Amino acid sequence: MRVGIGYDVHKLVENRKLILGGVEIEHDKGLLGHSDADVLVHAIMDAILGALALGDIGKHFPDTDPKYKGADSIKLLEFVNNLIESKGYKVNNIDSIIIAQAPKMAPHILKMRENVAKAINADIDCVSIKATTEEGLGFTGNKEGISSQAICSLIKVDNK
């Protein structure tokens, strides 16, 4: 078994869609980034890549490459999953958390879990997504940005 952790943060800005876990969420601001800035999926991808010491998303999807401008992070997660499968591994489980003062995430968590599970070819019960606020403290508490953390375990499925 291999284990990896991931962390990501993006600034909230006007005139951007807020996309988390592949779900577009109604909000007055969205996350700034080269891709769709899906901070949750970015943390999950970094956790998966880290478990096999394959670098981070910046290495695989650099923000200097125009082909990733506005990229759908769920599609990038599918690529990461194909990469680890090609090395003989699969995701055993993911535990993740979104840290945001607003908006409320609870109505969207199930769809986020479904999207991530589908992208990694896993059962939904292998994907945990939670959300918390920081009680008005720090940049997330001040509604300046959203961050996410993830941990995953990978299991070997063949002898590659």
Coordinates of N, CA and C in Angstrom, one line a residue:
M1 N 0.8 -1.2 0.0 CA 0.0 0.0 0.0 C 0.9 1.2 0.0
R2 N 0.4 2.3 -0.7 CA 1.1 3.5 -0.8 C 0.2 4.6 -0.3
V3 N 0.6 5.7 0.3 CA -0.2 6.7 0.9 C 0.4 8.1 0.4
G4 N -0.5 9.0 0.0 CA -0.1 10.3 -0.3 C -1.0 11.4 0.2
I5 N -0.5 12.6 0.4 CA -1.3 13.7 0.8 C -1.3 14.8 -0.2
G6 N -2.3 15.6 -0.2 CA -2.4 16.7 -1.2 C -3.0 17.9 -0.5
Y7 N -2.6 19.1 -1.0 CA -3.2 20.4 -0.5 C -3.2 21.3 -1.6
D8 N -4.3 22.1 -1.7 CA -4.4 23.2 -2.7 C -5.2 24.3 -2.2
V9 N -4.9 25.5 -2.7 CA -5.6 26.7 -2.3 C -5.7 27.6 -3.6
H10 N -6.9 28.3 -3.7 CA -7.1 29.3 -4.7 C -7.9 30.4 -4.2
K11 N -7.6 31.6 -4.7 CA -8.2 32.8 -4.4 C -9.6 32.9 -5.0
L12 N -10.6 33.5 -4.2 CA -11.9 33.8 -4.7 C -11.9 35.1 -5.4
V13 N -12.5 35.1 -6.6 CA -12.6 36.4 -7.4 C -13.9 36.5 -8.1
E14 N -14.3 37.7 -8.5 CA -15.5 37.8 -9.3 C -15.3 37.4 -10.7
N15 N -16.4 37.1 -11.4 CA -16.5 36.7 -12.8 C -15.8 35.4 -13.1
R16 N -15.9 34.5 -12.1 CA -15.4 33.1 -12.3 C -16.5 32.2 -11.8
K17 N -16.6 31.0 -12.4 CA -17.5 30.0 -11.9 C -16.8 29.3 -10.7
L18 N -17.6 28.9 -9.7 CA -17.1 28.1 -8.6 C -17.4 26.7 -8.8
I19 N -16.3 25.9 -9.1 CA -16.4 24.5 -9.4 C -15.6 23.7 -8.3
L20 N -16.3 22.8 -7.6 CA -15.6 22.0 -6.6 C -16.1 20.6 -6.8
G21 N -15.1 19.6 -6.9 CA -15.5 18.3 -7.1 C -16.3 18.0 -8.4
G22 N -16.0 18.9 -9.4 CA -16.7 18.8 -10.7 C -18.1 19.3 -10.7
V23 N -18.5 20.0 -9.6 CA -19.9 20.5 -9.5 C -19.8 22.0 -9.5
E24 N -20.6 22.6 -10.4 CA -20.7 24.1 -10.4 C -21.7 24.5 -9.3
I25 N -21.2 25.4 -8.4 CA -21.9 25.8 -7.3 C -22.3 27.3 -7.4
E26 N -23.5 27.6 -7.2 CA -24.0 29.0 -7.2 C -23.3 29.8 -6.1
H27 N -22.6 30.8 -6.5 CA -21.9 31.7 -5.6 C -21.5 33.0 -6.3
D28 N -21.3 34.0 -5.5 CA -21.0 35.3 -6.1 C -19.6 35.4 -6.6
K29 N -18.7 34.5 -6.2 CA -17.3 34.5 -6.7 C -17.0 33.0 -7.1
G30 N -15.9 32.9 -7.8 CA -15.3 31.7 -8.2 C -13.8 31.7 -7.9
L31 N -13.2 30.5 -8.2 CA -11.8 30.4 -7.8 C -10.9 30.8 -9.0
L32 N -9.9 31.5 -8.7 CA -8.9 32.0 -9.8 C -7.9 30.9 -10.0
G33 N -7.7 30.6 -11.3 CA -6.7 29.6 -11.7 C -6.6 29.5 -13.2
H34 N -5.6 28.8 -13.6 CA -5.3 28.5 -15.0 C -6.4 27.6 -15.6
S35 N -6.7 26.5 -14.8 CA -7.7 25.6 -15.2 C -9.0 26.0 -14.6
D36 N -10.0 25.1 -14.3 CA -11.2 25.5 -13.7 C -11.0 25.8 -12.2
A37 N -9.8 25.6 -11.7 CA -9.4 25.9 -10.3 C -10.1 25.1 -9.3
D38 N -10.5 23.9 -9.6 CA -11.2 23.0 -8.7 C -10.2 22.6 -7.6
V39 N -10.2 23.3 -6.5 CA -9.2 23.1 -5.4 C -9.4 21.7 -4.8
L40 N -10.6 21.2 -4.7 CA -10.8 19.8 -4.2 C -10.1 18.8 -5.0
V41 N -10.4 18.8 -6.3 CA -9.8 17.8 -7.2 C -8.3 18.0 -7.3
H42 N -7.8 19.2 -7.3 CA -6.4 19.4 -7.3 C -5.7 18.8 -6.1
A43 N -6.3 18.9 -4.9 CA -5.7 18.3 -3.7 C -5.7 16.8 -3.9
I44 N -6.8 16.2 -4.4 CA -7.0 14.8 -4.6 C -5.9 14.3 -5.6
M45 N -5.7 15.0 -6.7 CA -4.7 14.6 -7.7 C -3.3 14.6 -7.1
D46 N -3.0 15.6 -6.3 CA -1.7 15.7 -5.7 C -1.5 14.6 -4.7
A47 N -2.5 14.2 -4.0 CA -2.4 13.0 -3.0 C -2.1 11.8 -3.8
I48 N -2.9 11.5 -4.9 CA -2.7 10.3 -5.7 C -1.3 10.3 -6.3
L49 N -0.8 11.4 -6.9 CA 0.5 11.5 -7.5 C 1.6 11.3 -6.4
G50 N 1.4 11.9 -5.3 CA 2.4 11.8 -4.2 C 2.5 10.4 -3.7
A51 N 1.5 9.6 -3.7 CA 1.5 8.3 -3.2 C 2.5 7.4 -4.0
L52 N 2.7 7.7 -5.3 CA 3.7 7.0 -6.1 C 4.9 7.8 -6.4
A53 N 5.1 9.0 -5.7 CA 6.3 9.8 -5.9 C 6.4 10.3 -7.4
L54 N 5.2 10.7 -7.9 CA 5.2 11.1 -9.3 C 5.1 12.6 -9.5
G55 N 5.5 13.3 -8.5 CA 5.5 14.8 -8.6 C 4.1 15.3 -8.2
D56 N 3.8 16.5 -8.7 CA 2.5 17.1 -8.4 C 1.8 17.6 -9.7
I57 N 0.7 18.2 -9.5 CA -0.1 18.6 -10.7 C 0.6 19.6 -11.5
G58 N 1.4 20.5 -10.9 CA 2.2 21.5 -11.6 C 3.2 20.8 -12.6
K59 N 3.7 19.7 -12.2 CA 4.6 19.0 -13.1 C 3.8 18.4 -14.3
H60 N 2.7 17.8 -14.1 CA 1.9 17.1 -15.1 C 1.1 18.1 -16.0
F61 N 0.6 19.1 -15.3 CA -0.3 20.1 -16.0 C 0.1 21.5 -15.7
P62 N 1.3 21.9 -16.3 CA 1.8 23.3 -15.9 C 0.9 24.4 -16.3
D63 N 0.8 25.4 -15.5 CA 0.0 26.6 -15.8 C 0.6 27.5 -16.9
T64 N 1.7 27.1 -17.4 CA 2.3 27.8 -18.5 C 1.9 27.2 -19.8
D65 N 1.2 26.0 -19.8 CA 0.8 25.3 -21.0 C -0.6 25.7 -21.4
P66 N -0.7 26.4 -22.5 CA -2.1 26.9 -22.9 C -3.1 25.8 -23.1
K67 N -2.7 24.5 -23.3 CA -3.7 23.5 -23.5 C -4.5 23.2 -22.2
Y68 N -4.0 23.7 -21.0 CA -4.7 23.5 -19.8 C -5.5 24.7 -19.3
K69 N -5.5 25.7 -20.2 CA -6.3 26.9 -19.9 C -7.8 26.5 -19.8
G70 N -8.4 26.7 -18.6 CA -9.8 26.4 -18.4 C -10.1 24.9 -18.4
A71 N -9.1 24.1 -18.2 CA -9.2 22.6 -18.2 C -10.2 22.2 -17.1
D72 N -10.9 21.1 -17.5 CA -11.9 20.5 -16.5 C -11.0 19.6 -15.6
S73 N -11.0 19.9 -14.4 CA -10.1 19.1 -13.4 C -10.5 17.7 -13.3
I74 N -11.8 17.4 -13.5 CA -12.2 16.0 -13.4 C -11.6 15.2 -14.6
K75 N -11.4 15.8 -15.7 CA -10.7 15.1 -16.8 C -9.3 14.9 -16.5
L76 N -8.7 15.9 -15.8 CA -7.3 15.7 -15.4 C -7.1 14.6 -14.4
L77 N -8.1 14.5 -13.5 CA -8.1 13.4 -12.5 C -8.2 12.1 -13.2
E78 N -9.0 12.0 -14.3 CA -9.1 10.7 -15.1 C -7.7 10.4 -15.6
F79 N -7.0 11.4 -16.1 CA -5.6 11.2 -16.6 C -4.7 10.7 -15.5
V80 N -4.8 11.3 -14.3 CA -3.9 10.8 -13.2 C -4.3 9.4 -12.8
N81 N -5.6 9.1 -12.8 CA -5.9 7.7 -12.5 C -5.4 6.7 -13.6
N82 N -5.5 7.1 -14.8 CA -4.9 6.2 -15.9 C -3.4 6.0 -15.7
L83 N -2.7 7.1 -15.3 CA -1.3 7.0 -15.0 C -1.0 6.0 -13.9
I84 N -1.7 6.1 -12.8 CA -1.4 5.1 -11.7 C -1.8 3.7 -12.1
E85 N -2.9 3.6 -12.8 CA -3.3 2.2 -13.3 C -2.2 1.6 -14.2
S86 N -1.6 2.5 -15.0 CA -0.5 2.0 -15.9 C 0.7 1.5 -15.1
K87 N 0.8 1.9 -13.9 CA 1.9 1.5 -13.0 C 1.5 0.4 -12.1
G88 N 0.3 -0.1 -12.3 CA -0.2 -1.3 -11.5 C -0.8 -1.0 -10.2
Y89 N -1.4 0.2 -10.0 CA -2.0 0.6 -8.8 C -3.4 1.1 -9.1
K90 N -4.2 1.0 -8.0 CA -5.6 1.7 -8.0 C -5.8 2.3 -6.7
V91 N -6.7 3.3 -6.7 CA -7.1 4.0 -5.5 C -7.8 3.1 -4.6
N92 N -7.4 2.9 -3.3 CA -8.1 2.2 -2.3 C -9.1 3.0 -1.6
N93 N -8.7 4.2 -1.2 CA -9.6 5.2 -0.6 C -9.0 6.6 -0.7
I94 N -10.0 7.6 -0.6 CA -9.6 9.0 -0.5 C -10.4 9.6 0.6
D95 N -9.7 10.4 1.4 CA -10.4 11.2 2.4 C -10.0 12.6 2.2
S96 N -11.0 13.5 2.1 CA -10.7 14.9 1.7 C -11.6 15.9 2.5
I97 N -11.1 17.1 2.5 CA -11.9 18.2 3.1 C -11.8 19.5 2.4
I98 N -12.9 20.2 2.3 CA -12.9 21.5 1.7 C -13.0 22.5 2.8
I99 N -12.1 23.5 2.8 CA -12.2 24.5 3.9 C -12.6 25.8 3.3
A100 N -13.8 26.2 3.6 CA -14.5 27.4 3.0 C -15.5 28.0 4.0
Q101 N -15.5 29.3 4.2 CA -16.5 29.9 5.0 C -17.9 29.9 4.3
A102 N -17.9 30.0 3.0 CA -19.1 30.0 2.2 C -18.7 29.6 0.8
P103 N -19.7 29.1 0.1 CA -21.0 28.7 0.4 C -21.1 27.4 1.1
K104 N -22.3 27.0 1.5 CA -22.5 25.7 2.2 C -22.2 24.6 1.2
M105 N -21.5 23.6 1.6 CA -21.1 22.5 0.7 C -22.0 21.3 0.8
A106 N -22.7 21.2 2.0 CA -23.5 19.9 2.2 C -24.4 19.5 1.1
P107 N -25.1 20.5 0.4 CA -26.0 20.1 -0.6 C -25.3 19.5 -1.9
H108 N -24.0 19.7 -2.0 CA -23.2 19.3 -3.1 C -22.3 18.1 -2.9
I109 N -22.1 17.7 -1.7 CA -21.1 16.7 -1.4 C -21.4 15.3 -2.1
L110 N -22.6 14.9 -2.1 CA -22.9 13.6 -2.8 C -22.5 13.6 -4.2
K111 N -22.8 14.6 -5.0 CA -22.5 14.8 -6.4 C -21.0 14.8 -6.6
M112 N -20.3 15.6 -5.7 CA -18.8 15.6 -5.7 C -18.2 14.2 -5.6
R113 N -18.7 13.5 -4.6 CA -18.2 12.1 -4.4 C -18.5 11.2 -5.6
E114 N -19.7 11.4 -6.2 CA -20.0 10.6 -7.4 C -19.0 10.9 -8.5
N115 N -18.8 12.2 -8.7 CA -17.8 12.7 -9.8 C -16.4 12.1 -9.6
V116 N -15.9 12.2 -8.4 CA -14.6 11.8 -8.1 C -14.5 10.2 -8.3
A117 N -15.5 9.5 -7.7 CA -15.5 8.1 -7.8 C -15.5 7.6 -9.2
K118 N -16.3 8.2 -10.0 CA -16.4 7.9 -11.5 C -15.0 8.1 -12.1
A119 N -14.4 9.2 -11.8 CA -13.1 9.6 -12.5 C -12.0 8.6 -12.1
I120 N -12.1 8.0 -11.0 CA -11.0 7.1 -10.5 C -11.4 5.6 -10.6
N121 N -12.6 5.4 -11.2 CA -13.1 4.0 -11.4 C -13.2 3.3 -10.0
A122 N -13.8 3.9 -9.1 CA -14.0 3.4 -7.7 C -15.4 3.5 -7.3
D123 N -15.8 2.7 -6.3 CA -17.1 2.8 -5.6 C -17.1 4.1 -4.9
I124 N -18.3 4.6 -4.8 CA -18.5 5.9 -4.0 C -18.1 5.8 -2.6
D125 N -18.2 4.6 -2.0 CA -17.8 4.5 -0.6 C -16.3 4.5 -0.4
C126 N -15.6 4.6 -1.4 CA -14.1 4.7 -1.3 C -13.7 6.2 -1.3
V127 N -14.7 7.1 -1.5 CA -14.4 8.5 -1.6 C -15.1 9.3 -0.5
S128 N -14.4 9.9 0.4 CA -14.9 10.7 1.5 C -14.6 12.2 1.2
I129 N -15.6 13.0 1.2 CA -15.5 14.5 1.0 C -16.2 15.1 2.1
K130 N -15.5 16.0 2.9 CA -16.2 16.7 4.0 C -15.9 18.2 3.8
A131 N -16.6 19.0 4.6 CA -16.4 20.5 4.5 C -16.4 21.0 5.9
T132 N -15.6 22.1 6.0 CA -15.6 22.8 7.3 C -15.4 24.3 7.0
T133 N -15.7 25.1 8.0 CA -15.3 26.5 8.0 C -14.1 26.7 8.9
E134 N -13.6 27.9 8.9 CA -12.6 28.2 9.9 C -13.0 29.3 10.9
E135 N -14.4 29.3 11.1 CA -15.0 30.2 12.1 C -14.6 31.7 11.9
G136 N -14.5 32.1 10.6 CA -14.2 33.5 10.3 C -12.7 33.8 10.4
L137 N -11.8 32.8 10.7 CA -10.4 33.1 10.8 C -9.6 32.8 9.5
G138 N -8.6 33.6 9.3 CA -7.7 33.4 8.2 C -8.3 33.7 6.8
F139 N -7.6 33.4 5.8 CA -8.1 33.8 4.4 C -9.3 33.1 4.0
T140 N -9.5 31.8 4.5 CA -10.8 31.1 4.1 C -11.9 31.7 5.0
G141 N -11.6 32.0 6.2 CA -12.7 32.6 7.1 C -13.1 34.0 6.7
N142 N -12.1 34.7 6.1 CA -12.4 36.0 5.5 C -13.0 36.0 4.1
K143 N -13.3 34.8 3.6 CA -13.8 34.6 2.3 C -13.0 35.1 1.2
E144 N -11.6 35.0 1.4 CA -10.7 35.5 0.4 C -10.3 34.3 -0.5
G145 N -10.5 33.1 -0.1 CA -10.1 31.9 -0.8 C -10.7 30.6 -0.3
I146 N -10.5 29.5 -0.9 CA -10.9 28.2 -0.5 C -9.7 27.3 -0.6
S147 N -9.5 26.4 0.4 CA -8.5 25.4 0.4 C -9.1 24.1 0.5
S148 N -8.2 23.1 0.2 CA -8.6 21.7 0.4 C -7.4 20.8 0.7
Q149 N -7.7 19.8 1.5 CA -6.7 18.8 1.8 C -7.2 17.4 1.5
A150 N -6.3 16.5 1.1 CA -6.7 15.1 0.8 C -5.6 14.2 1.1
I151 N -6.0 13.0 1.5 CA -5.1 11.9 1.7 C -5.7 10.7 0.9
C152 N -4.8 9.9 0.3 CA -5.3 8.7 -0.4 C -4.4 7.5 -0.1
S153 N -5.0 6.4 -0.2 CA -4.1 5.2 -0.2 C -4.3 4.5 -1.6
L154 N -3.2 3.9 -2.1 CA -3.2 3.2 -3.3 C -2.9 1.7 -3.0
I155 N -3.4 0.8 -3.7 CA -3.1 -0.6 -3.6 C -2.5 -1.1 -4.9
K156 N -1.6 -2.1 -4.8 CA -1.0 -2.7 -6.0 C -2.0 -3.7 -6.5
V157 N -2.2 -3.7 -7.8 CA -3.2 -4.6 -8.4 C -2.6 -5.6 -9.4
D158 N -1.3 -5.4 -9.7 CA -0.5 -6.3 -10.5 C 0.9 -6.2 -10.3
N159 N 1.7 -6.9 -11.0 CA 3.2 -6.9 -10.7 C 4.0 -6.0 -11.7
K160 N 3.4 -5.0 -12.2 CA 4.2 -4.1 -13.0 C 5.3 -3.4 -12.3

